[in-house]
Short mmCIF file of C-alpha atoms and ligand atoms in Angstrom, two decimals:
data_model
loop_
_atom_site.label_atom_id
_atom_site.label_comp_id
_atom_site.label_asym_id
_atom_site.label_seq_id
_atom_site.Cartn_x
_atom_site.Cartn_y
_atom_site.Cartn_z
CA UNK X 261 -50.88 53.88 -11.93
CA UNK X 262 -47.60 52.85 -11.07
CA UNK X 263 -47.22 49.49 -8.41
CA UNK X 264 -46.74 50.09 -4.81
CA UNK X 265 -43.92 47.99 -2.20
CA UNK X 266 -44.60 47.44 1.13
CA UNK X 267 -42.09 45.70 3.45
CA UNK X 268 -43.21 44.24 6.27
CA UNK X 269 -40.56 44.44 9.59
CA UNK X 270 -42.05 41.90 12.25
CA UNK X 271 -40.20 43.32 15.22
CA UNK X 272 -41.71 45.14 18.65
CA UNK X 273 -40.11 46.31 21.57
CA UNK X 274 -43.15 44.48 23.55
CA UNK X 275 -46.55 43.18 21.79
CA UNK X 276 -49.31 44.94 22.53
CA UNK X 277 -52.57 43.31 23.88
CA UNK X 278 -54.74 44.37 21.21
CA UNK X 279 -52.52 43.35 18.24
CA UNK X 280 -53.34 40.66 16.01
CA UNK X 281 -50.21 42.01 13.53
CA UNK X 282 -47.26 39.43 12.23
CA UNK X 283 -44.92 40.55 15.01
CA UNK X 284 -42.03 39.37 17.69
CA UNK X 285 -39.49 40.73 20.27
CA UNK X 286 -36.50 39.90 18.00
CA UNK X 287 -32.59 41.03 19.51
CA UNK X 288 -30.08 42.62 17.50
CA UNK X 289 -28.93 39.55 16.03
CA UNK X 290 -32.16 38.26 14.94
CA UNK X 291 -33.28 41.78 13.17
CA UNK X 292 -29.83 41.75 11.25
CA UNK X 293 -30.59 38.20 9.93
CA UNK X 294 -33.96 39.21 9.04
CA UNK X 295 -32.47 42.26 7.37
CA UNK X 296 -30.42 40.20 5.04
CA UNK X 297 -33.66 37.80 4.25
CA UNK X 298 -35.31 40.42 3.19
CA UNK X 299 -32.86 42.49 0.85
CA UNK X 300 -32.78 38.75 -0.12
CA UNK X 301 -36.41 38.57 -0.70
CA UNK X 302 -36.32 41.83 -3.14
CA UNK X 303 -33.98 39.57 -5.52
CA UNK X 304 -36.72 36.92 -5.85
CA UNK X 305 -38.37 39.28 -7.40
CA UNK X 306 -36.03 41.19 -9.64
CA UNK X 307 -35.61 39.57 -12.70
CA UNK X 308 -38.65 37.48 -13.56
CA UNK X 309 -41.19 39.86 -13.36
CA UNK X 310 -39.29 42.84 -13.74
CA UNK X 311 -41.46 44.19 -16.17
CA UNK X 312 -44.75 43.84 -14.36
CA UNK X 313 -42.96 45.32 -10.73
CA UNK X 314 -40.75 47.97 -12.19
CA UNK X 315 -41.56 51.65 -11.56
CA UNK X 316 -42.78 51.62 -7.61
CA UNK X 317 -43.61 55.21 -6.91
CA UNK X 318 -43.86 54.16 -3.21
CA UNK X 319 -41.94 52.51 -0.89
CA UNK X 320 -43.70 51.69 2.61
CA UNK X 321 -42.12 50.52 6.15
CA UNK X 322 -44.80 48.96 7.84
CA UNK X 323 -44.98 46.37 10.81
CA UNK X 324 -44.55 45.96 13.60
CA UNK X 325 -41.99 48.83 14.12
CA UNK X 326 -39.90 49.66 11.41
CA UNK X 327 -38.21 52.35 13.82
CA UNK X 328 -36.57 49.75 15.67
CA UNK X 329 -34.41 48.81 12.13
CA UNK X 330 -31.51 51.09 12.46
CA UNK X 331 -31.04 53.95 9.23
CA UNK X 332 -28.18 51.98 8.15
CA UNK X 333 -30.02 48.49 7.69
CA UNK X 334 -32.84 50.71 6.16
CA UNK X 335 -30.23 52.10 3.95
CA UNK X 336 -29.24 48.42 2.59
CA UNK X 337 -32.65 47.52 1.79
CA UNK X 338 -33.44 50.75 0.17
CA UNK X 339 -29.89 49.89 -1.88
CA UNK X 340 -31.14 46.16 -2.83
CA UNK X 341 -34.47 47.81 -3.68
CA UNK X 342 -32.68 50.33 -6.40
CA UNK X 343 -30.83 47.96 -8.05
CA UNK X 344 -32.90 44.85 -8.23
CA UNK X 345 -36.41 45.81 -8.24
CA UNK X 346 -36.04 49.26 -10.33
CA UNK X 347 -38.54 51.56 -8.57
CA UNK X 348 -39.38 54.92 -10.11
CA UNK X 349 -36.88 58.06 -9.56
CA UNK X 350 -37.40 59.58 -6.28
CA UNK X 351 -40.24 56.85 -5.10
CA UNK X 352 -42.05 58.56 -1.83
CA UNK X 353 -40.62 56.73 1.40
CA UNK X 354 -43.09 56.23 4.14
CA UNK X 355 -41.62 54.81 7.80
CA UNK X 356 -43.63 53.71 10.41
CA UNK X 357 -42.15 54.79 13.58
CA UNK X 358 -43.12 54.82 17.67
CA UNK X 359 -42.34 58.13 19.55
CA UNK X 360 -40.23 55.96 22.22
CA UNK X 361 -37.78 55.57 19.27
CA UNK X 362 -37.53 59.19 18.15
CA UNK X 363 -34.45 61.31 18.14
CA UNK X 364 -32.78 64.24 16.62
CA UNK X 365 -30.25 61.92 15.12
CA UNK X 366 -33.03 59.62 14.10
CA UNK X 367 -35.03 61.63 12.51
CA UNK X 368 -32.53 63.24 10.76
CA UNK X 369 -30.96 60.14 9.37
CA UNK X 370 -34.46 59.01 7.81
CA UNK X 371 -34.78 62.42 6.08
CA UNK X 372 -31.47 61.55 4.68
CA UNK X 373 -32.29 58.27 3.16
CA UNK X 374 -35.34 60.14 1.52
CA UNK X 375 -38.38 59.14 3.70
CA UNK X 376 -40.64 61.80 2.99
CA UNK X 377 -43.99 60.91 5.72
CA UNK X 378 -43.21 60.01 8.70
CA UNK X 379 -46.00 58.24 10.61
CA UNK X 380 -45.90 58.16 14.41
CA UNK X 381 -47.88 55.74 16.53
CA UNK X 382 -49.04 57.76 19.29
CA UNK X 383 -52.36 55.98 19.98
CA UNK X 384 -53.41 58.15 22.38
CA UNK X 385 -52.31 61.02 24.70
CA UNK X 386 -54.31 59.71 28.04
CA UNK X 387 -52.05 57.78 30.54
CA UNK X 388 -54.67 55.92 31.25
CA UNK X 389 -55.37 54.95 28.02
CA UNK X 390 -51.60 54.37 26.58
CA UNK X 391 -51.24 51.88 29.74
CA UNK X 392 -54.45 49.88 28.89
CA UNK X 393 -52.79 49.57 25.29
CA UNK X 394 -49.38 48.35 26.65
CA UNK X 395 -47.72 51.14 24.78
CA UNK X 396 -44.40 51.86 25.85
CA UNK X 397 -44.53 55.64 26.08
CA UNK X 398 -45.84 58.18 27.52
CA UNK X 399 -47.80 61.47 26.16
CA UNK X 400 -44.99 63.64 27.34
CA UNK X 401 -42.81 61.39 24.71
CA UNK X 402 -45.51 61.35 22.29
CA UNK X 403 -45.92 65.11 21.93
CA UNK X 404 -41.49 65.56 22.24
CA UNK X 405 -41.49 63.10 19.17
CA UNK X 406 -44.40 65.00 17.38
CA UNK X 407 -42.86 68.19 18.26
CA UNK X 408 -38.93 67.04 16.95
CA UNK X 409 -40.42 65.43 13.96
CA UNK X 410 -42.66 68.63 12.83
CA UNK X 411 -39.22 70.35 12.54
CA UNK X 412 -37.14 67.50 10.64
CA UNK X 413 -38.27 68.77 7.04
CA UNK X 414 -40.74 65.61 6.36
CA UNK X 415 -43.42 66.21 3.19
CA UNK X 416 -46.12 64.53 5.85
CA UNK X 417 -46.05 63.61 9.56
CA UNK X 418 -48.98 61.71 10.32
CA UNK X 419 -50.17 60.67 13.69
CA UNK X 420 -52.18 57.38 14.32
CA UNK X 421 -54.40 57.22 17.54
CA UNK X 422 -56.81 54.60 18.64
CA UNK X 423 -60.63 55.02 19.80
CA UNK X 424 -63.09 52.61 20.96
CA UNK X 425 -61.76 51.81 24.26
CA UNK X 426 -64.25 50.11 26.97
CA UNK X 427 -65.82 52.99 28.77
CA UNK X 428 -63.91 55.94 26.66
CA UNK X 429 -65.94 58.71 26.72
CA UNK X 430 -66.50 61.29 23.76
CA UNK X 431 -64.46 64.31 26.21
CA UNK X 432 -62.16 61.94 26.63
CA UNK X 433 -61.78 61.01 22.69
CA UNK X 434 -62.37 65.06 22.43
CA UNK X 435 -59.62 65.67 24.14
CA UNK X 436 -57.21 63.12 22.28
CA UNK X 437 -58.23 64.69 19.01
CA UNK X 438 -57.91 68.10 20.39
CA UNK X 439 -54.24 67.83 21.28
CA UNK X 440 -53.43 66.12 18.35
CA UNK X 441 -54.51 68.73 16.13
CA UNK X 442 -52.88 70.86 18.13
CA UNK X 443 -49.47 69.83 17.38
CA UNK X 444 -49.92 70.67 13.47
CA UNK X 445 -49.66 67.39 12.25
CA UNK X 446 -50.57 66.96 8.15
CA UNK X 447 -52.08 63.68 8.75
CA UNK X 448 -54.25 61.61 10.89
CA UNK X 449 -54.94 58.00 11.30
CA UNK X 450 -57.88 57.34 13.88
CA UNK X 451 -58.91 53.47 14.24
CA UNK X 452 -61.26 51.86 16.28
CA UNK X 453 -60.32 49.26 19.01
CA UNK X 454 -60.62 46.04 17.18
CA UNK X 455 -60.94 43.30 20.24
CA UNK X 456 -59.18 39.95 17.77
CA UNK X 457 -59.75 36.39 19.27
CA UNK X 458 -56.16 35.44 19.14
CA UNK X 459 -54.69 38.61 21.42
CA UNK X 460 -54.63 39.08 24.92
CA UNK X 461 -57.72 41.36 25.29
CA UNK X 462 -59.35 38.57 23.11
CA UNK X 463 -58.90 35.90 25.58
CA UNK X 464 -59.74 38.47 28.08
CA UNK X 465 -62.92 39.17 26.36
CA UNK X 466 -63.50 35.28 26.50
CA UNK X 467 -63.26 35.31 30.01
CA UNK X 468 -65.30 37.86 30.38
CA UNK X 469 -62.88 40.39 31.92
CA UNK X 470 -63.46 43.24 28.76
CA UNK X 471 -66.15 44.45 27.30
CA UNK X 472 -66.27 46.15 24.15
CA UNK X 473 -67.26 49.54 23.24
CA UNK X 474 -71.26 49.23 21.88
CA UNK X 475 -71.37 49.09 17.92
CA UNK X 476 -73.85 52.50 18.72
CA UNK X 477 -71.64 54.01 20.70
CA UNK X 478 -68.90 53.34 18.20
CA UNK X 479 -70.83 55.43 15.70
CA UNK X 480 -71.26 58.61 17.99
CA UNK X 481 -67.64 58.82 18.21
CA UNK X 482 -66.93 58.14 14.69
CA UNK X 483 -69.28 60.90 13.34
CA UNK X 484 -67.12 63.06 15.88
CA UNK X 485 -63.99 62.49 14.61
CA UNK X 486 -65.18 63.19 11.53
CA UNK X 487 -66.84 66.22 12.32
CA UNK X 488 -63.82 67.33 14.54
CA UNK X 489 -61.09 67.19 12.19
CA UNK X 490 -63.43 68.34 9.20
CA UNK X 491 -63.75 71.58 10.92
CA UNK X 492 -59.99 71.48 12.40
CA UNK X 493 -58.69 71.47 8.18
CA UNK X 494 -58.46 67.95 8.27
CA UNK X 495 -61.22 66.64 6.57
CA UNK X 496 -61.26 62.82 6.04
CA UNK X 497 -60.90 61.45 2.57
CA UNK X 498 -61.29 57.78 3.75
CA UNK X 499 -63.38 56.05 6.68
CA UNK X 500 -59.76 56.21 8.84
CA UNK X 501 -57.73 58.96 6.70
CA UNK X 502 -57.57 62.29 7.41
CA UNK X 503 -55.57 64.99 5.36
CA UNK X 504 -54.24 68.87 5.98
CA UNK X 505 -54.17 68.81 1.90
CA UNK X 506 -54.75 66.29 -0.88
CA UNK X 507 -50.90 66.10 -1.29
CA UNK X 508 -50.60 65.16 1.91
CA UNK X 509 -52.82 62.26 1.64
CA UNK X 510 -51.67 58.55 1.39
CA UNK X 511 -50.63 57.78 -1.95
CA UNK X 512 -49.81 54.50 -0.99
CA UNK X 513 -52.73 53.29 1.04
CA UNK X 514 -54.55 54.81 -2.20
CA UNK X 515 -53.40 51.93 -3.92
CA UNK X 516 -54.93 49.18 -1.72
CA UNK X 517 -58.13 51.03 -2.62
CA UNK X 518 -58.30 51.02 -5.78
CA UNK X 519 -56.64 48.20 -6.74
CA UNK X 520 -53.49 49.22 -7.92
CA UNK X 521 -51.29 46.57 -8.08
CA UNK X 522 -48.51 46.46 -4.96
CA UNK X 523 -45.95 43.88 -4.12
CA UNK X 524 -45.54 43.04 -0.14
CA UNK X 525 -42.69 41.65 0.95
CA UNK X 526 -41.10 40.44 4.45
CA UNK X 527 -43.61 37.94 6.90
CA UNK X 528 -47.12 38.13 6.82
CA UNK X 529 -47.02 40.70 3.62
CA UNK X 530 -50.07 40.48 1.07
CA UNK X 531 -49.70 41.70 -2.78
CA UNK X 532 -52.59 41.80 -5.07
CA UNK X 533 -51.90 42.68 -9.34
CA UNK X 534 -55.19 42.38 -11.69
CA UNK X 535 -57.52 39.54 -9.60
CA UNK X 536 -54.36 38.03 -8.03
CA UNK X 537 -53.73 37.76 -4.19
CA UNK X 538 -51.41 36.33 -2.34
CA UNK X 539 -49.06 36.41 0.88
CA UNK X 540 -46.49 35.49 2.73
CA UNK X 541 -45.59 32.71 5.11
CA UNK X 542 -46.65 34.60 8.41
CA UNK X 543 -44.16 33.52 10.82
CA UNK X 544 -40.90 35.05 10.65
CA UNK X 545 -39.54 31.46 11.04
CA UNK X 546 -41.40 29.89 8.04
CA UNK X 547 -41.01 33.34 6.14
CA UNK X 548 -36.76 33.39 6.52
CA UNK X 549 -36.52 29.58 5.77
CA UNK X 550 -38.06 30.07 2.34
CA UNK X 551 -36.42 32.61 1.56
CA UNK X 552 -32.83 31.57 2.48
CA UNK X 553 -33.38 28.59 0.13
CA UNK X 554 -34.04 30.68 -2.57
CA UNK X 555 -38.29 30.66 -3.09
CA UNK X 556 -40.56 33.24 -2.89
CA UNK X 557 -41.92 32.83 0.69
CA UNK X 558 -45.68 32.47 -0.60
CA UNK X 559 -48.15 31.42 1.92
CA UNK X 560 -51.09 30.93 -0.02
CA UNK X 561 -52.66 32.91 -3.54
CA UNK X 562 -56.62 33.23 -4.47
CA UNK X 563 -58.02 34.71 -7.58
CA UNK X 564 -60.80 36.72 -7.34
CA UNK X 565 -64.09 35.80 -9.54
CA UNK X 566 -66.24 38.66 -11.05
CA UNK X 567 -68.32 38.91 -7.74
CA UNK X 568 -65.35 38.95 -4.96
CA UNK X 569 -63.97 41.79 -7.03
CA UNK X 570 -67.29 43.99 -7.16
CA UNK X 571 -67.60 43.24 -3.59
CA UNK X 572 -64.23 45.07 -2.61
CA UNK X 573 -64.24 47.42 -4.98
CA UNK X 574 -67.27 48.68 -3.33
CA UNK X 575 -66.30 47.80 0.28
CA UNK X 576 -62.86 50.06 -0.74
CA UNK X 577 -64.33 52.54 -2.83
CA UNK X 578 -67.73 53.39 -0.42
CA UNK X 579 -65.10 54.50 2.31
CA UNK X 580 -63.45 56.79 0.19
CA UNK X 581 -64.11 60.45 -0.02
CA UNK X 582 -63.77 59.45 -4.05
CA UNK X 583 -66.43 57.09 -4.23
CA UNK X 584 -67.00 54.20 -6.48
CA UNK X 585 -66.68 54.65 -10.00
CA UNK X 586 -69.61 52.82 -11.01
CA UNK X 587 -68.75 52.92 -14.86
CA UNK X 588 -65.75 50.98 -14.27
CA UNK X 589 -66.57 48.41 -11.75
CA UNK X 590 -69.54 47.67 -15.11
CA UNK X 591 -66.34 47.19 -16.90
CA UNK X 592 -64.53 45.11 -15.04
CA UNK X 593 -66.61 43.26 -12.70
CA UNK X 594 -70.04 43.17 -15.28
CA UNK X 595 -71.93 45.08 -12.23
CA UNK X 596 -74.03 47.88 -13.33
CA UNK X 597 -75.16 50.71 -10.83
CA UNK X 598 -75.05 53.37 -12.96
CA UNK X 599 -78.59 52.92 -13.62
CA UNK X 600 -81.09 53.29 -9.93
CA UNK X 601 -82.27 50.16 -8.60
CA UNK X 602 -84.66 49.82 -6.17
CA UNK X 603 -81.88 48.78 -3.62
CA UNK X 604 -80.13 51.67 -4.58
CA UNK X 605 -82.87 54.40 -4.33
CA UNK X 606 -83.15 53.29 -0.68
CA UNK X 607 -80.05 54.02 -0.31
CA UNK X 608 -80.14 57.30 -1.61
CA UNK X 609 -83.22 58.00 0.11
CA UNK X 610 -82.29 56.86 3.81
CA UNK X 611 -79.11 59.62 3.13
CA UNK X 612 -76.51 56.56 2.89
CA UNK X 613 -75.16 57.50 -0.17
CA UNK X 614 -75.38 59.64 -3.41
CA UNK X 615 -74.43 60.12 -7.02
CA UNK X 616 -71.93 62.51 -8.53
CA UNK X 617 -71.28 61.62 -11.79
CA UNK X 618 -69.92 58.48 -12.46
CA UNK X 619 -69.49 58.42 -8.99
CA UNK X 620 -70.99 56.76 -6.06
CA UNK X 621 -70.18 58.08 -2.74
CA UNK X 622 -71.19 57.36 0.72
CA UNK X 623 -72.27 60.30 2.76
CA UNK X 624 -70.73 60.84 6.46
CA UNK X 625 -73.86 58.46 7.92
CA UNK X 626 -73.47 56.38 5.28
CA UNK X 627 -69.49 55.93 5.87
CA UNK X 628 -69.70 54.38 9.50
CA UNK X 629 -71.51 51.69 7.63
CA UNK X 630 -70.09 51.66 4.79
CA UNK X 631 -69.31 47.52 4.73
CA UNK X 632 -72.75 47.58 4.84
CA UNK X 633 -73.33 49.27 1.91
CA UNK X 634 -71.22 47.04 -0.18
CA UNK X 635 -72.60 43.72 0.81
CA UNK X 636 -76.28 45.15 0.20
CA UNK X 637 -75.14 46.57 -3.26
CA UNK X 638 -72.59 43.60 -4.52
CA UNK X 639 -74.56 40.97 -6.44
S1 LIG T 1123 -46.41 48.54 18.31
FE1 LIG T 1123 -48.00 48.25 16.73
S2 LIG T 1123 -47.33 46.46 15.56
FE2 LIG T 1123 -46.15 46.49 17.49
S3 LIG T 1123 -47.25 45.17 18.88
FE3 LIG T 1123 -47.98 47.25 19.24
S4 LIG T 1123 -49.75 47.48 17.87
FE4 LIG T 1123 -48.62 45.69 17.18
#
């Protein structure tokens, strides 16, 4: 499988309360600097290990909000990309965008420089909802922007929302889904409210002030958004991930899953090739000063031992619609389930998860606790 880029743009109109991301309210100035780090950044990479990184089939915008880099700056770093890292002909472009920054002329000018899915954070389409996120627009924006970018030519538009919230109820999540679906999209991204101790609704939490959504009643809506978009044509092919049609589906989150190698760069960015880890400094600050002197801006690296490995393999390949492949995580990791053990009959038994070939799969139950699975099945 060829390697996977991710670039990492740390910049938000506002930060939202829930977001535990590597992100800042940066001005012009500051993203144009950054800009210029990071096109600097892809030549720390170009010529020693040009072997291992050439060929990237994907190239993914991620942040923060990579909509708030204008399509000419995108255009640089796409050129620096090109000629230093050598990525495979016509790599597929992914851009992570927020409705409030969605235009005609926007949208047309990332079809021009090739991005081919278009992912727009709409969170949710309840007022209510968008305000206790801090999001900065509104549904009527959110459906204009899903609307203008259905009809911009994209492979994939993908919507993300957000579920979980204290006191949401399952018409109200209904009803999110509902008009999402509505609106055609190829792709969906649902996640659940993660409350982190270093946001604002963390300290909130502390004090007492929010209260998270019940680990039970986490499930219920889970197994409904499942259920929902399974039987809306979007039937989810990982624990998040939801797809019109397999070629519509992620191919570059595929490759955090199963461990294909990918290279991250800009703050905060993690790359992993064979048992390797490592990432980047995760301030912006500490992130640009490496860089401008000329080092790879690496944070930290760990090297994964025989059990770490199993262990994500199976946390990444139980929430998978593909399942572990249990013959090959014997190979690499010396773990053998492709005999039953009596672990694994209970498994099979309670409905959590079942064999198909050389592959073990978690079944919908099974999936919203699937992390579960893996630690009780990893030696
Ligand atoms: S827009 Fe996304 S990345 Fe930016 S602060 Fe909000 S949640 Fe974080």
């Amino acid at each position: 499988m060829a390697p996977g880029l991710y670039l990492h743009v740390p910049f938000c109109a506002t930060v939202c309360p829930y977001c535990d991301f590597a992100v800042v309210v940066g001005d012009v100035e500051r993203r144009e600097r950054f800009v210029r780090s990071l096109i600097a950044e892809t030549g720390l990479w170009g010529d020693a290990d040009a072997g291992a990184w050439e060929g990237f089939d994907t190239i993914y915008f991620g942040g923060g909000t990579p909509s708030l880099v204008e399509p000419d700056q995108l255009d640089r770093i796409l050129a620096a990309i090109s000629s230093r890292l050598r990525p495979a002909d016509d790599p597929w472009i992914f851009l992570e965008a927020n409705p409030e920054d969605v235009t005609v002329e926007r949208l047309r000018a990332w079809r021009a420089l090739g991005v081919r899915t278009l992912s727009l954070g709409v969170q949710s389409f309840d007022p209510t909802a968008l305000e206790f996120l801090g999001r900065g627009h509104t549904p009527d924006q959110a459906r204009r922007a899903v609307e203008a970018a259905a009809t911009a030519g994209f492979s994939t538009l993908s919507i993300d929302l957000i579920y979980g919230l204290p006191g949401q109820s399952e018409a109200a999540w209904r009803s999110d889904l509902e008009t999402a679906v509505a609106l055609g999209p190829d792709h969906l991204s649902c996640y659940q409210l993660t409350v982190h101790e270093k946001t604002v609704f963390g300290v909130r939490k502390r004090r007492g002030e929010l209260e998270e959504m019940p680990e039970d009643r986490q499930a219920v809506l889970f197994l409904l958004t499942h259920r929902l978009l399974r039987d809306a044509g979007l039937p989810g092919y990982e624990a998040c991930s939801f797809a019109r049609e397999p070629e519509h589906r992620s191919r570059h989150n595929t490759k955090y899953w199963d461990h294909t190698p990918y290279l991250g760069l800009g703050p905060s960015a993690h790359s992993f090739a064979g048992r390797r880890r490592w990432w980047n400094h995760r301030s912006l600050g500490a992130w640009q000063r490496s860089v401008d002197a000329g080092e790879r801006p690496i944070q930290a690296t760990e090297e994964l031992g025989d059990r770490e490995l199993a262990l994500e393999r199976l946390m990444l390949g139980l929430r998978t619609s593909v399942g572990v492949d249990v013959e090959a995580l014997a190979i690499s990791c010396g773990v053998d389930l492709t005999r039953d053990s009596p672990r694994l009959e209970r498994l099979i038994a309670d409905g959590l998860v079942e064999r198909d070939g050389r592959y073990l799969r978690a079944t919908l139950r099974g999936l919203a606790v699937a992390d579960g699975i893996a630690r009780d099945l990893a030696p």
